[in-house]
Amino acid sequence: MNPLRFHPGRRLFFRALAGAGAVVLAGCDKLSRTEWFPKFLGNTEVLTRKAQRTVMSRNSMAQEFPESARSPEFRSNGTAMPNNAQYKALAAGGFDAYRLEVGGLVEKPASFSLEELRAMSSRTQITRHDCVEGWSAIGKWKGVPLTAVLERVLPTTAARYVVFHCADPMENDGTSQYYESIDMEDAHHPQTILAYELNDKTLPIPNGAPIRLRVERQLGYKHAKYVMRIELVDSFEKIAGGRGGYWEDQGYEWYAGI
Ligand SMILES: Nc1nc2c(c(=O)[nH]1)N[C@H]1C(S)=C(S)[C@@H](COP(=O)(O)O)O[C@H]1N2
Ligand SMILES: [Mo]
């Protein structure tokens, strides 16, 4: 019998194509994408062109894993504690005074406390993080979908990128801060979340507390930690080195798809 026929992940995947909200590709971990995606397409006559594009494009979902696949430990990489007095003061107060500022090309600039972010819709996902330096770890992330935040501030039609300004100053250059950017397509991807929990616990400082980006179809350096401010822009040319991110300014690719 075709093992795919009654596979629970397949039904869920249909829901994803139907545009249902939160979707978990549960149970698909045993079948690699290359094994089951072509069969899936071959078995199905009803896929619309739009749905097919969803499968084949970078809008497709990053693989999600069962609890048992979680790495025993999720290491920290890059900054583990921002060397920034304002951040340190926030951390000392348990981030009670933290506010995520969201502005730029939006109709309603706003700022959100952690409490407000936690009260919004949430998504939990167990995904693999791949660092360009050659290590990977599987962790469980919970956070607010970036779309939910964007719906509150209403990006204007001119907005093309979402820029994440982080708390950590980067070494070798007293003035530069870590920052990252993604386009609106990734901003609206269902797995793009502002995470506040890792492995069922409040996000630890070494992993980016109180808020860090998860953008699961891209490499680790895109996942901005210590996000303080989000800015909607039409171009990132005038920000820092002009290439859309701290590592991009050092020569890394802006789109780091995996
Ligand atoms: N603000 C900030 N974000 C960052 C970094 C950093 O140094 N500062 N390092 C990046 C890199 S290279 C990786 S692999 C991941 C590491 O996330 P982790 O510390 O939770 O493992 O965060 C990314 N986001
Ligand atoms: Mo990384």
Short mmCIF file of C-alpha atoms and ligand atoms in Angstrom, two decimals:
data_model
loop_
_atom_site.label_atom_id
_atom_site.label_comp_id
_atom_site.label_asym_id
_atom_site.label_seq_id
_atom_site.Cartn_x
_atom_site.Cartn_y
_atom_site.Cartn_z
CA MET A 1 0.00 0.00 0.00
CA ASN A 2 1.17 3.45 -0.69
CA PRO A 3 2.41 4.59 2.70
CA LEU A 4 1.53 8.14 1.82
CA ARG A 5 -2.15 7.45 1.35
CA PHE A 6 -3.20 7.71 4.97
CA HIS A 7 -0.32 9.70 6.21
CA PRO A 8 -1.61 12.29 8.68
CA GLY A 9 0.85 14.88 7.49
CA ARG A 10 -0.66 14.75 4.05
CA ARG A 11 -4.07 15.81 5.24
CA LEU A 12 -2.51 18.64 7.16
CA PHE A 13 -0.60 19.63 4.11
CA PHE A 14 -3.86 19.92 2.16
CA ARG A 15 -5.03 22.27 4.85
CA ALA A 16 -1.90 24.31 4.29
CA LEU A 17 -2.64 24.55 0.60
CA ALA A 18 -6.21 25.49 1.36
CA GLY A 19 -4.86 28.49 3.17
CA ALA A 20 -5.81 27.38 6.68
CA GLY A 21 -4.12 29.33 9.45
CA ALA A 22 -1.63 27.51 11.61
CA VAL A 23 -0.36 24.38 9.96
CA VAL A 24 1.93 21.76 11.35
CA LEU A 25 3.52 19.26 9.05
CA ALA A 26 3.36 16.73 11.84
CA GLY A 27 4.45 13.23 11.03
CA CYS A 28 6.27 14.08 7.86
CA ASP A 29 9.64 13.73 9.46
CA LYS A 30 10.14 10.17 8.25
CA LEU A 31 9.72 11.16 4.64
CA SER A 32 12.17 13.57 3.27
CA ARG A 33 10.88 16.33 1.09
CA THR A 34 12.47 14.83 -2.01
CA GLU A 35 10.84 11.46 -1.35
CA TRP A 36 7.33 12.60 -0.81
CA PHE A 37 6.84 15.87 -2.59
CA PRO A 38 7.04 14.49 -6.13
CA LYS A 39 4.69 11.61 -5.21
CA PHE A 40 2.34 14.04 -3.62
CA LEU A 41 2.18 16.07 -6.78
CA GLY A 42 1.89 12.98 -8.96
CA ASN A 43 -1.07 11.66 -6.98
CA THR A 44 -3.04 14.81 -7.14
CA GLU A 45 -5.00 16.22 -10.00
CA VAL A 46 -6.63 19.07 -8.18
CA LEU A 47 -3.65 21.23 -7.37
CA THR A 48 -4.20 24.66 -8.71
CA ARG A 49 -1.36 26.55 -10.25
CA LYS A 50 -1.31 28.72 -7.18
CA ALA A 51 -1.07 25.72 -4.88
CA GLN A 52 1.68 24.23 -6.99
CA ARG A 53 3.62 27.43 -6.76
CA THR A 54 3.14 27.24 -3.01
CA VAL A 55 4.73 23.80 -2.99
CA MET A 56 7.60 24.61 -5.24
CA SER A 57 8.45 28.13 -4.20
CA ARG A 58 10.18 29.33 -1.10
CA ASN A 59 6.74 29.70 0.44
CA SER A 60 6.80 26.00 1.17
CA MET A 61 7.09 25.01 4.79
CA ALA A 62 10.38 24.21 6.46
CA GLN A 63 10.38 20.71 7.89
CA GLU A 64 8.94 20.37 11.39
CA PHE A 65 10.02 17.65 13.79
CA PRO A 66 8.54 15.63 16.65
CA GLU A 67 9.43 16.44 20.26
CA SER A 68 11.76 13.44 20.34
CA ALA A 69 14.00 15.01 17.70
CA ARG A 70 14.87 18.02 19.83
CA SER A 71 18.56 18.54 20.49
CA PRO A 72 19.50 18.01 24.14
CA GLU A 73 20.81 21.54 24.19
CA PHE A 74 20.34 24.55 21.93
CA ARG A 75 23.70 26.25 21.84
CA SER A 76 24.19 29.97 21.59
CA ASN A 77 26.13 31.51 18.76
CA GLY A 78 27.35 35.04 18.15
CA THR A 79 26.34 37.41 20.91
CA ALA A 80 25.39 35.67 24.17
CA MET A 81 24.85 38.87 26.18
CA PRO A 82 24.56 42.25 24.45
CA ASN A 83 27.16 44.70 25.74
CA ASN A 84 24.63 47.49 25.94
CA ALA A 85 23.69 49.35 29.14
CA GLN A 86 20.07 49.84 28.15
CA TYR A 87 19.70 46.14 27.35
CA LYS A 88 21.40 45.11 30.58
CA ALA A 89 19.00 47.30 32.56
CA LEU A 90 16.02 45.72 30.79
CA ALA A 91 17.39 42.24 31.47
CA ALA A 92 17.95 43.06 35.15
CA GLY A 93 14.27 43.97 35.37
CA GLY A 94 13.14 40.72 33.78
CA PHE A 95 12.31 42.64 30.58
CA ASP A 96 9.22 44.10 32.25
CA ALA A 97 10.04 47.49 30.70
CA TYR A 98 10.80 46.05 27.25
CA ARG A 99 8.82 47.38 24.34
CA LEU A 100 9.11 46.25 20.75
CA GLU A 101 8.95 49.36 18.59
CA VAL A 102 7.41 48.92 15.14
CA GLY A 103 7.54 51.78 12.69
CA GLY A 104 8.77 53.06 9.36
CA LEU A 105 6.45 52.65 6.37
CA VAL A 106 3.35 51.81 8.40
CA GLU A 107 0.04 53.58 8.92
CA LYS A 108 -0.06 53.00 12.67
CA PRO A 109 3.35 52.91 14.36
CA ALA A 110 3.10 51.08 17.66
CA SER A 111 5.08 49.51 20.44
CA PHE A 112 4.29 46.26 22.19
CA SER A 113 5.13 44.98 25.66
CA LEU A 114 5.99 41.30 26.10
CA GLU A 115 2.63 40.82 27.74
CA GLU A 116 0.90 42.25 24.68
CA LEU A 117 2.94 40.06 22.32
CA ARG A 118 2.14 36.96 24.38
CA ALA A 119 -1.56 37.81 24.31
CA MET A 120 -1.59 37.81 20.50
CA SER A 121 -1.96 34.66 18.42
CA SER A 122 0.94 32.25 18.76
CA ARG A 123 2.63 29.50 16.82
CA THR A 124 4.82 26.69 18.08
CA GLN A 125 7.23 24.90 15.77
CA ILE A 126 10.04 22.38 16.16
CA THR A 127 12.57 23.16 13.48
CA ARG A 128 16.21 22.70 12.59
CA HIS A 129 18.49 25.69 12.81
CA ASP A 130 21.43 25.58 10.39
CA CYS A 131 24.36 27.87 11.03
CA VAL A 132 26.65 28.76 8.17
CA GLU A 133 29.55 27.82 10.46
CA GLY A 134 28.57 24.18 10.14
CA TRP A 135 26.41 23.22 13.09
CA SER A 136 22.71 22.49 13.40
CA ALA A 137 20.29 22.13 16.29
CA ILE A 138 16.62 21.22 16.55
CA GLY A 139 14.60 23.35 18.92
CA LYS A 140 11.00 24.11 19.79
CA TRP A 141 10.05 27.74 19.33
CA LYS A 142 6.94 29.58 20.39
CA GLY A 143 6.15 33.11 19.35
CA VAL A 144 3.81 35.51 17.68
CA PRO A 145 3.56 35.27 13.89
CA LEU A 146 5.15 38.36 12.37
CA THR A 147 1.97 38.81 10.29
CA ALA A 148 -0.05 39.33 13.47
CA VAL A 149 2.21 42.21 14.45
CA LEU A 150 2.16 43.67 10.94
CA GLU A 151 -1.64 43.57 10.92
CA ARG A 152 -1.61 45.90 13.91
CA VAL A 153 0.67 48.51 12.34
CA LEU A 154 -0.57 48.27 8.74
CA PRO A 155 2.45 48.48 6.41
CA THR A 156 1.90 50.89 3.55
CA THR A 157 2.04 49.68 -0.04
CA ALA A 158 5.53 51.16 -0.29
CA ALA A 159 6.91 48.76 2.35
CA ARG A 160 9.14 46.11 0.74
CA TYR A 161 11.36 44.90 3.59
CA VAL A 162 11.16 44.33 7.31
CA VAL A 163 14.31 45.39 9.16
CA PHE A 164 15.13 44.04 12.62
CA HIS A 165 17.31 46.30 14.78
CA CYS A 166 19.01 44.38 17.58
CA ALA A 167 20.40 45.35 20.97
CA ASP A 168 23.92 44.01 20.51
CA PRO A 169 26.75 46.26 19.40
CA MET A 170 29.18 44.32 17.22
CA GLU A 171 32.84 44.05 18.08
CA ASN A 172 35.58 45.74 16.05
CA ASP A 173 33.26 48.63 15.44
CA GLY A 174 31.85 50.52 18.38
CA THR A 175 29.05 52.04 16.34
CA SER A 176 27.49 49.12 14.46
CA GLN A 177 24.61 47.07 15.79
CA TYR A 178 23.47 43.66 14.67
CA TYR A 179 20.56 43.98 12.25
CA GLU A 180 18.82 41.88 9.66
CA SER A 181 16.11 42.19 7.03
CA ILE A 182 13.65 40.03 5.17
CA ASP A 183 11.21 40.73 2.35
CA MET A 184 7.41 40.79 2.64
CA GLU A 185 7.15 37.25 1.28
CA ASP A 186 9.17 35.88 4.18
CA ALA A 187 7.49 38.30 6.57
CA HIS A 188 4.13 36.69 5.77
CA HIS A 189 5.38 33.10 5.79
CA PRO A 190 3.43 31.15 8.45
CA GLN A 191 6.63 29.95 10.13
CA THR A 192 8.08 33.45 10.47
CA ILE A 193 7.60 34.24 14.14
CA LEU A 194 8.91 36.56 16.81
CA ALA A 195 9.88 33.91 19.34
CA TYR A 196 9.67 34.41 23.10
CA GLU A 197 10.03 30.76 24.16
CA LEU A 198 12.60 28.07 23.43
CA ASN A 199 11.93 24.47 24.46
CA ASP A 200 8.93 25.39 26.62
CA LYS A 201 10.86 27.99 28.62
CA THR A 202 11.14 31.75 28.43
CA LEU A 203 13.70 32.53 25.75
CA PRO A 204 17.13 32.58 27.44
CA ILE A 205 19.39 35.59 27.01
CA PRO A 206 22.09 33.64 25.10
CA ASN A 207 19.41 32.72 22.51
CA GLY A 208 18.13 36.27 22.04
CA ALA A 209 15.79 37.25 24.89
CA PRO A 210 13.28 38.66 25.05
CA ILE A 211 12.41 38.43 21.32
CA ARG A 212 14.20 36.79 18.43
CA LEU A 213 13.19 36.21 14.86
CA ARG A 214 12.65 32.72 13.43
CA VAL A 215 12.65 32.69 9.64
CA GLU A 216 12.84 28.97 9.07
CA ARG A 217 13.67 28.78 5.37
CA GLN A 218 16.91 30.66 5.86
CA LEU A 219 20.28 30.19 7.55
CA GLY A 220 20.97 31.01 11.18
CA TYR A 221 22.40 34.49 10.76
CA LYS A 222 19.04 35.75 9.41
CA HIS A 223 17.38 34.86 12.75
CA ALA A 224 17.94 38.19 14.50
CA LYS A 225 18.23 37.92 18.30
CA TYR A 226 17.59 40.73 20.83
CA VAL A 227 15.11 42.48 18.50
CA MET A 228 14.38 45.96 19.85
CA ARG A 229 12.87 47.71 16.87
CA ILE A 230 11.24 46.67 13.63
CA GLU A 231 11.28 49.05 10.71
CA LEU A 232 9.35 48.74 7.46
CA VAL A 233 11.34 50.19 4.56
CA ASP A 234 11.27 50.37 0.79
CA SER A 235 15.06 49.91 0.58
CA PHE A 236 17.81 49.05 3.05
CA GLU A 237 20.50 50.85 1.05
CA LYS A 238 20.86 53.63 3.57
CA ILE A 239 20.98 51.39 6.64
CA ALA A 240 24.48 50.62 8.00
CA GLY A 241 26.56 49.08 5.17
CA GLY A 242 23.53 49.00 2.87
CA ARG A 243 23.33 45.25 2.29
CA GLY A 244 20.45 44.41 4.59
CA GLY A 245 22.24 42.85 7.54
CA TYR A 246 25.31 42.84 9.73
CA TRP A 247 26.75 39.71 8.10
CA GLU A 248 25.58 40.77 4.65
CA ASP A 249 27.66 43.92 5.13
CA GLN A 250 30.63 41.56 5.64
CA GLY A 251 29.86 39.78 2.37
CA TYR A 252 27.29 37.10 3.25
CA GLU A 253 24.31 36.51 0.98
CA TRP A 254 21.19 38.54 1.74
CA TYR A 255 18.91 35.66 0.83
CA ALA A 256 20.24 32.62 2.68
CA GLY A 257 17.71 29.97 1.67
CA ILE A 258 18.04 26.42 2.92
N1 LIG B 1 21.45 40.05 17.43
C1 LIG B 1 22.08 38.96 17.00
N2 LIG B 1 21.39 38.04 16.30
C2 LIG B 1 22.02 36.93 15.86
C3 LIG B 1 23.40 36.71 16.06
C4 LIG B 1 24.10 37.69 16.82
O1 LIG B 1 25.32 37.59 17.08
N3 LIG B 1 23.41 38.81 17.26
N4 LIG B 1 24.01 35.59 15.55
C5 LIG B 1 23.32 34.91 14.45
C6 LIG B 1 23.84 33.59 14.13
S1 LIG B 1 25.21 33.50 13.13
C7 LIG B 1 23.20 32.45 14.49
S2 LIG B 1 23.70 30.92 13.99
C8 LIG B 1 22.04 32.51 15.39
C9 LIG B 1 22.37 31.76 16.66
O2 LIG B 1 21.24 31.65 17.47
P1 LIG B 1 21.43 30.97 18.90
O3 LIG B 1 22.38 31.81 19.69
O4 LIG B 1 20.06 30.87 19.50
O5 LIG B 1 22.04 29.60 18.65
O6 LIG B 1 21.66 33.82 15.75
C10 LIG B 1 21.84 34.78 14.73
N5 LIG B 1 21.28 36.03 15.18
MO MO B 2 25.30 31.32 12.40
#
